[in-house]
mmCIF file of C-alpha atoms in Angstrom:
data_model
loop_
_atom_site.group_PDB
_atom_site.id
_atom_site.type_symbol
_atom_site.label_atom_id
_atom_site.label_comp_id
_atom_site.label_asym_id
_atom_site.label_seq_id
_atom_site.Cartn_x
_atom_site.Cartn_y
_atom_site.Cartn_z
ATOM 1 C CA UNK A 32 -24.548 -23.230 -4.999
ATOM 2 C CA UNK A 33 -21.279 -21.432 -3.755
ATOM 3 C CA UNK A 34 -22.571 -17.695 -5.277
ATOM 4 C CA UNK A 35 -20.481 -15.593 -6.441
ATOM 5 C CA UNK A 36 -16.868 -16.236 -4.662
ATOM 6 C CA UNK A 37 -13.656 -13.742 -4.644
ATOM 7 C CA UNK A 38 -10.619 -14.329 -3.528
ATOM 8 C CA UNK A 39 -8.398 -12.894 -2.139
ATOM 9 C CA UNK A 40 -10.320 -11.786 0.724
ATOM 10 C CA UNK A 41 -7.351 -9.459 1.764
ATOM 11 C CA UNK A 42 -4.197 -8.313 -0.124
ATOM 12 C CA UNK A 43 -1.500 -5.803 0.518
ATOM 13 C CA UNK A 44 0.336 -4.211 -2.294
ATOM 14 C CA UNK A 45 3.062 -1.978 -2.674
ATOM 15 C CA UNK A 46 2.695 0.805 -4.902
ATOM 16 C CA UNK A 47 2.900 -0.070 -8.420
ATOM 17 C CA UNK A 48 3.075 -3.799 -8.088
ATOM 18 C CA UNK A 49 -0.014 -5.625 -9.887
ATOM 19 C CA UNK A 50 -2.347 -8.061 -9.264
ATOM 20 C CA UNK A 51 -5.899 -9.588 -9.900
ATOM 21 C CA UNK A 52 -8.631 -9.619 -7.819
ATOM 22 C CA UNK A 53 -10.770 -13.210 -9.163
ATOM 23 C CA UNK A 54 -14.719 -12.971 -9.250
ATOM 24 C CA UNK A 55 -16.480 -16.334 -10.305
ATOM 25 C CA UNK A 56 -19.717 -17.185 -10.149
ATOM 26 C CA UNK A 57 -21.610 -20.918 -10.707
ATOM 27 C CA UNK A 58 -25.309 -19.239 -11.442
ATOM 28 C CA UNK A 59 -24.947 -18.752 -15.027
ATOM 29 C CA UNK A 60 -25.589 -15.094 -14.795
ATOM 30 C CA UNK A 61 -24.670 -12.804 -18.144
ATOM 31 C CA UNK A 62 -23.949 -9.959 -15.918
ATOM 32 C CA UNK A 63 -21.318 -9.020 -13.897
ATOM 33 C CA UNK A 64 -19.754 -6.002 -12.601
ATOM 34 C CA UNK A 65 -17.011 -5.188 -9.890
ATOM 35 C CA UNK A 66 -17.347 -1.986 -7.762
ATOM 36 C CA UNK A 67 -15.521 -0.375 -5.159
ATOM 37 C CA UNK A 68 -16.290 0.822 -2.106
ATOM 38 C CA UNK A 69 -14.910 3.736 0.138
ATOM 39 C CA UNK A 70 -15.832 5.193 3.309
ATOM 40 C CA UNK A 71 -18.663 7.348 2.921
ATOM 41 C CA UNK A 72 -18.866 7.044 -0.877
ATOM 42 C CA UNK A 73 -21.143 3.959 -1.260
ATOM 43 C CA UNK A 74 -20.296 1.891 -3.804
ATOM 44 C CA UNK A 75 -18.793 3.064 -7.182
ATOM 45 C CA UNK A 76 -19.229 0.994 -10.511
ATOM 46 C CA UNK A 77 -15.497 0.165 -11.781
ATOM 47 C CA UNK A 78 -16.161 -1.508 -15.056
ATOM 48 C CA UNK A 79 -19.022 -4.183 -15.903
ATOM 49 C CA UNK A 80 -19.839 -7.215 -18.964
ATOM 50 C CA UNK A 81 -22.768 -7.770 -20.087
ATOM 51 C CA UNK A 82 -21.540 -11.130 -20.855
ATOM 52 C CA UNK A 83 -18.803 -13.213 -22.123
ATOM 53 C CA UNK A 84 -16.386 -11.258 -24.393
ATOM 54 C CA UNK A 85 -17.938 -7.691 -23.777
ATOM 55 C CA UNK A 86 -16.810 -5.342 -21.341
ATOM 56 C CA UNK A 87 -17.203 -1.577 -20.495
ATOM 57 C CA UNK A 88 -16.535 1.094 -18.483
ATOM 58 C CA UNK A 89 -18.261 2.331 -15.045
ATOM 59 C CA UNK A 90 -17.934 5.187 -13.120
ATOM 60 C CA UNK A 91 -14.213 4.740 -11.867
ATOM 61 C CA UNK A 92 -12.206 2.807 -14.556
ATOM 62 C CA UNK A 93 -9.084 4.443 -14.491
ATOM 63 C CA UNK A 94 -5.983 1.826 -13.661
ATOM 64 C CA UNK A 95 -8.237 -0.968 -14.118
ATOM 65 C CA UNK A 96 -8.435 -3.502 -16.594
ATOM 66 C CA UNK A 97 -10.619 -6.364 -17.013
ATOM 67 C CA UNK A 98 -12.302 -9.204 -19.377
ATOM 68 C CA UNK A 99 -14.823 -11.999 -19.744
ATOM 69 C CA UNK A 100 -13.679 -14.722 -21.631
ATOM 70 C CA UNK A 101 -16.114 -17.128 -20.285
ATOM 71 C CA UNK A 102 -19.690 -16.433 -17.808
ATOM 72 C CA UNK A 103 -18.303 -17.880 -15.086
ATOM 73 C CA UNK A 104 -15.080 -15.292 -14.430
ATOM 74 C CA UNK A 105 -14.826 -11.634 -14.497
ATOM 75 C CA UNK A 106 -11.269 -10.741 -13.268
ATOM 76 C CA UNK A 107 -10.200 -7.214 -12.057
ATOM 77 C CA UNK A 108 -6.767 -6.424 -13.011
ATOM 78 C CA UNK A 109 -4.421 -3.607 -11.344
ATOM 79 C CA UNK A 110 -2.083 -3.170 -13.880
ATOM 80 C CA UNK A 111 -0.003 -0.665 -11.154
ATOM 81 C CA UNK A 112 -0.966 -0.333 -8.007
ATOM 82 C CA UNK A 113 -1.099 3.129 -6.120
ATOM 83 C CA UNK A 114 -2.406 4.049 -3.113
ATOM 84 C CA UNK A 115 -5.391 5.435 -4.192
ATOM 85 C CA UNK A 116 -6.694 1.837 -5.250
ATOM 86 C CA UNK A 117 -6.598 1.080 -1.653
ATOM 87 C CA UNK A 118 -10.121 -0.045 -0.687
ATOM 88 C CA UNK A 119 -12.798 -2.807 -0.590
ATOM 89 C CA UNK A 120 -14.108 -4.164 -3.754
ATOM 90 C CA UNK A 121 -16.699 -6.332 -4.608
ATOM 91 C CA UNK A 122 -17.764 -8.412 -7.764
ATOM 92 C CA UNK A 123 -21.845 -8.424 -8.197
ATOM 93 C CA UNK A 124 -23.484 -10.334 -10.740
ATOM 94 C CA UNK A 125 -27.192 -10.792 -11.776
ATOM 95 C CA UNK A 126 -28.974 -12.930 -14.601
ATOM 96 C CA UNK A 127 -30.207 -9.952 -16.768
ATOM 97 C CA UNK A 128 -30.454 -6.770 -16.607
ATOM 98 C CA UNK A 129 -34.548 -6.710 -16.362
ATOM 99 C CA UNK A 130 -36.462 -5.245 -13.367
ATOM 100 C CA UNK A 131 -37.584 -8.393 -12.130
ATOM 101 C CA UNK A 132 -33.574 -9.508 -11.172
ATOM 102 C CA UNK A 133 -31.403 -8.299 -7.834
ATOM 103 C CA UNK A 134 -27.856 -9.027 -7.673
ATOM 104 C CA UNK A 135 -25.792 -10.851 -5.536
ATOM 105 C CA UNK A 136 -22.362 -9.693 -4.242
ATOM 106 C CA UNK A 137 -19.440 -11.447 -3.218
ATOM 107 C CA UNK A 138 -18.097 -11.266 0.038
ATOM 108 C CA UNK A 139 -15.650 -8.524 -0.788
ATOM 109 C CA UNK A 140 -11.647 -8.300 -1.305
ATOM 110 C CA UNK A 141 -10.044 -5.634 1.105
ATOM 111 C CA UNK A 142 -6.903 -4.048 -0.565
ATOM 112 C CA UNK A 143 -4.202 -1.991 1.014
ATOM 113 C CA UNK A 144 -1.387 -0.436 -1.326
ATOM 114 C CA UNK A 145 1.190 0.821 0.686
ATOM 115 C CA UNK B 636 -25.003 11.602 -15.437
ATOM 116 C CA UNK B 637 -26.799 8.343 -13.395
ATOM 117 C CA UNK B 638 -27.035 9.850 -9.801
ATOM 118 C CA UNK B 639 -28.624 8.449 -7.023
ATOM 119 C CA UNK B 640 -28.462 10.363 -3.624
ATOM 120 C CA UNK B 641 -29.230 9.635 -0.096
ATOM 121 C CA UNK B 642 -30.002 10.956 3.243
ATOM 122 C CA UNK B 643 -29.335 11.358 5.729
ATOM 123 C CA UNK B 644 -25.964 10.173 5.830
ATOM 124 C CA UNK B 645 -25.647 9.284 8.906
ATOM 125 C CA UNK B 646 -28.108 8.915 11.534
ATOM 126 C CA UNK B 647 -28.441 8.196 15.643
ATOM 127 C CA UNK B 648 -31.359 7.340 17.273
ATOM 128 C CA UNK B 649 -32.545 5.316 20.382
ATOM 129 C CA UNK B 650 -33.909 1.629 20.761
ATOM 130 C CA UNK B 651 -37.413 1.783 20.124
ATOM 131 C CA UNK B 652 -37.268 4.860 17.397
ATOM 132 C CA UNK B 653 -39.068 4.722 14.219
ATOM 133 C CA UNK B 654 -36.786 5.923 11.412
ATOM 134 C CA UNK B 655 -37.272 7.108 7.359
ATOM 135 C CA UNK B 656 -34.799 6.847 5.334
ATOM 136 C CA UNK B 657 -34.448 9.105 2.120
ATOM 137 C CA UNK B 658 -33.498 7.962 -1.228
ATOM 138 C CA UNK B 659 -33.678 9.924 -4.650
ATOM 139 C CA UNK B 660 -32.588 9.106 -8.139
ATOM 140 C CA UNK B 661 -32.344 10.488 -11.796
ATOM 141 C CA UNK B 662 -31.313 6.884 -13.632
ATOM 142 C CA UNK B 663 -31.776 6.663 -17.600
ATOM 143 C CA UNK B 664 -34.273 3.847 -18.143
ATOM 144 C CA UNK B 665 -35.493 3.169 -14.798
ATOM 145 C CA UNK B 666 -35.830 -0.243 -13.573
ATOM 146 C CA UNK B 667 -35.840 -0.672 -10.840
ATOM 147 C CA UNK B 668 -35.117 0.224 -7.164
ATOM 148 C CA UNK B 669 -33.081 -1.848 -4.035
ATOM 149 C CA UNK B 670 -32.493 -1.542 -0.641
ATOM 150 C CA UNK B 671 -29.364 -3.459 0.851
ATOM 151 C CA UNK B 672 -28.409 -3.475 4.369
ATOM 152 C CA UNK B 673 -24.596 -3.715 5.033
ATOM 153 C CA UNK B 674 -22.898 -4.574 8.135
ATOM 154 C CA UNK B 675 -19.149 -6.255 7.926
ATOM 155 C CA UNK B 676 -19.024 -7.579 4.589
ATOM 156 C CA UNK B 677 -21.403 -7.346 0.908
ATOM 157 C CA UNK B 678 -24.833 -5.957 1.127
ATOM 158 C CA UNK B 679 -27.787 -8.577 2.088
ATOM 159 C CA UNK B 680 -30.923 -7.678 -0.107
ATOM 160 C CA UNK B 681 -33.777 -6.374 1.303
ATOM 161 C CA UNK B 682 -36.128 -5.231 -0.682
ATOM 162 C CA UNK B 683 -36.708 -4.614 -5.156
ATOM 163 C CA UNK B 684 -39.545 -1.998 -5.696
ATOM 164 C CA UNK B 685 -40.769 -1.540 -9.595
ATOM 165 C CA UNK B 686 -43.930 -0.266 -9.192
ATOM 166 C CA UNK B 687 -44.768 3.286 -7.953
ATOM 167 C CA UNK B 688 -47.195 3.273 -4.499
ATOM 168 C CA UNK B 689 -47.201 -0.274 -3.735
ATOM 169 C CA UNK B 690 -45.415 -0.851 -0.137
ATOM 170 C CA UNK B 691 -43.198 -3.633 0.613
ATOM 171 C CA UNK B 692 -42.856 -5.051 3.825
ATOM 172 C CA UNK B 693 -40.445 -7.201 5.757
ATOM 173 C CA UNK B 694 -41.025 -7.570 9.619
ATOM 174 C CA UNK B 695 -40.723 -4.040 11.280
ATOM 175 C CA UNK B 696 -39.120 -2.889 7.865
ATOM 176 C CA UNK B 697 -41.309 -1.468 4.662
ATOM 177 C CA UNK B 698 -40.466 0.944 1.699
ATOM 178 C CA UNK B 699 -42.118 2.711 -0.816
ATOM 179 C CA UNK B 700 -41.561 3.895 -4.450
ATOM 180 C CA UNK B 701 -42.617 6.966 -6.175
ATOM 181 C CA UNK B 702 -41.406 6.589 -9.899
ATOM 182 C CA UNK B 703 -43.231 10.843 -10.645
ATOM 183 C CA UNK B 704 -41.182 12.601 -7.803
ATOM 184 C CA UNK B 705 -38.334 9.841 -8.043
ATOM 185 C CA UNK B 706 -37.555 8.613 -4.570
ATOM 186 C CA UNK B 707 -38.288 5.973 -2.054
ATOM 187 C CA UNK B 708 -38.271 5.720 1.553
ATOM 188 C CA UNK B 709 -36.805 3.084 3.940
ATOM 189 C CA UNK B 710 -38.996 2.809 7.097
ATOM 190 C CA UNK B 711 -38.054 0.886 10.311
ATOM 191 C CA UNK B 712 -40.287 1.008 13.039
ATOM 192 C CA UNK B 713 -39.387 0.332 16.835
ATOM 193 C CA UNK B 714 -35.359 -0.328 16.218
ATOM 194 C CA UNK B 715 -33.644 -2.838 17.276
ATOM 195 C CA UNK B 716 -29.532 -2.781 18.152
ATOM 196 C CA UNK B 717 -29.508 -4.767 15.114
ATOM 197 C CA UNK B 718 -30.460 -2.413 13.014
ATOM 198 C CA UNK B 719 -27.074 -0.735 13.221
ATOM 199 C CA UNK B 720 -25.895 -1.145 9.661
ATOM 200 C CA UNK B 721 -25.013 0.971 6.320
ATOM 201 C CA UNK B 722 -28.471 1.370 4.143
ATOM 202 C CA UNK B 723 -27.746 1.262 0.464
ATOM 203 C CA UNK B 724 -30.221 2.273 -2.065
ATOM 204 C CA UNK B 725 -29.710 1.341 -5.947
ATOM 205 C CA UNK B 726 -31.369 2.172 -8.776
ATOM 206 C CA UNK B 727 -30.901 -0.147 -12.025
ATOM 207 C CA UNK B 728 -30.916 1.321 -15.172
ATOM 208 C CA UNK B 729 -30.103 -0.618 -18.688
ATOM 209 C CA UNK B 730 -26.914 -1.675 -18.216
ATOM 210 C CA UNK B 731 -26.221 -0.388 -14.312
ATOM 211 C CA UNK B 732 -26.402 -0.699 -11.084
ATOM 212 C CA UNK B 733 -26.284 2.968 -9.649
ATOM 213 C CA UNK B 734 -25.411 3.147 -5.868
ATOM 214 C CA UNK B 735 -26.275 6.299 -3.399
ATOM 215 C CA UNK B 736 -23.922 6.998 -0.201
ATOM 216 C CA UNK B 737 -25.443 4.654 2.096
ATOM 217 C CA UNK B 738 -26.770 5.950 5.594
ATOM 218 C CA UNK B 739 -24.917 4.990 8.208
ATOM 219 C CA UNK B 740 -27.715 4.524 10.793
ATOM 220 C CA UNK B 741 -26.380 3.466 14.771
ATOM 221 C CA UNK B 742 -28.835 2.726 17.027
ATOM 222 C CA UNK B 743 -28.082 3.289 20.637
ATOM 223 C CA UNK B 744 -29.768 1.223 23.726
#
């Protein structure tokens, strides 16, 4: 099983260009969630789906967009990129939201917005 | 608000050291607790804890949940260089995954 995969593993952006960050995952998990994480601030819940075709917020949504049309993908979109975006961000997923589930994280897609 | 908090938040001790780490959490339906150890890339799991008072252990590493006061601990006994990492503690609640700070722990030879 390949996990949960994310590509790119590095980007640069200039400010307000866009892009998507791609999270898939081949476990058949319902949930999925991208965070982001900066230095010193552990990580910080961006948005999450609880599965396909339902989304919501997290902690840090702001100039982030995303959707789950099928289990497999959750994409992260920057709709305009600023320098404040810059950071590491990774796409976790887990089978259900019960106790008896951990997560597992992809290996993480380090973005620069100059 | 979900909060989970951690501490210290960063940490240096020598080879050989024993070390606790701190973890506390107020997290709307509580279920349960992880430890993840990060060192270049995504956290590696280490251990899940539902239950209050029942001790997990992995090698020189074990942690403990108390669901009345709300916290765990991470304990490592006699560190290794290897041990140099960034601890995460989680708490999952309904819908969430709630992350503290992470410890940065370093551990010198």
């Amino acid at each position: 099983n390949a996990g949960v995969t994310q590509t790119p593993k590095f980007q640069v952006l200039k400010t307000g260009q866009s892009m998507t960050l791609q999270c898939a995952q081949d476990m058949n998990h319902e949930y999925m969630s991208w965070y982001r994480q900066d230095p010193g601030m552990g990580l910080r819940l961006i948005h999450y789906s609880v599965g396909a075709g339902i989304t919501d917020q997290g902690e840090v949504p702001n100039g982030y967009n995303v959707s789950r049309s099928t289990t497999e993908d959750f994409p992260l979109r920057l709709l305009s990129a600023a320098p404040s975006q810059t950071s590491v961000y990774f796409c976790a997923s887990t089978l259900d939201t019960s106790a008896d589930y951990g997560y597992t994280f992809g290996s993480g897609t380090r973005l620069t917005v100059v | 608000e979900d909060k989970v908090v951690q501490s210290p938040l960063s940490l240096v001790v020598h080879e050989g050291d024993t070390v606790t780490l701190n973890c506390s959490y107020e997290v709307t339906n509580f279920r349960s607790l992880l430890w993840y150890k990060q060192e270049k890339k995504a956290p590696t799991f280490l251990f899940m804890l539902t239950s209050s008072g029942i001790e997990k252990k992995s090698g020189r590493l074990s942690s403990i949940l108390d669901k009345k006061e709300l916290f765990s601990i991470l304990n490592i006994t006699a560190t290794q260089t290897g041990d140099s990492a960034i601890y995460l503690c989680a708490v999952k609640g309904a819908q969430k995954l709630v992350f503290g700070q992470g410890t940065r722990l370093t551990i010198n030879p």
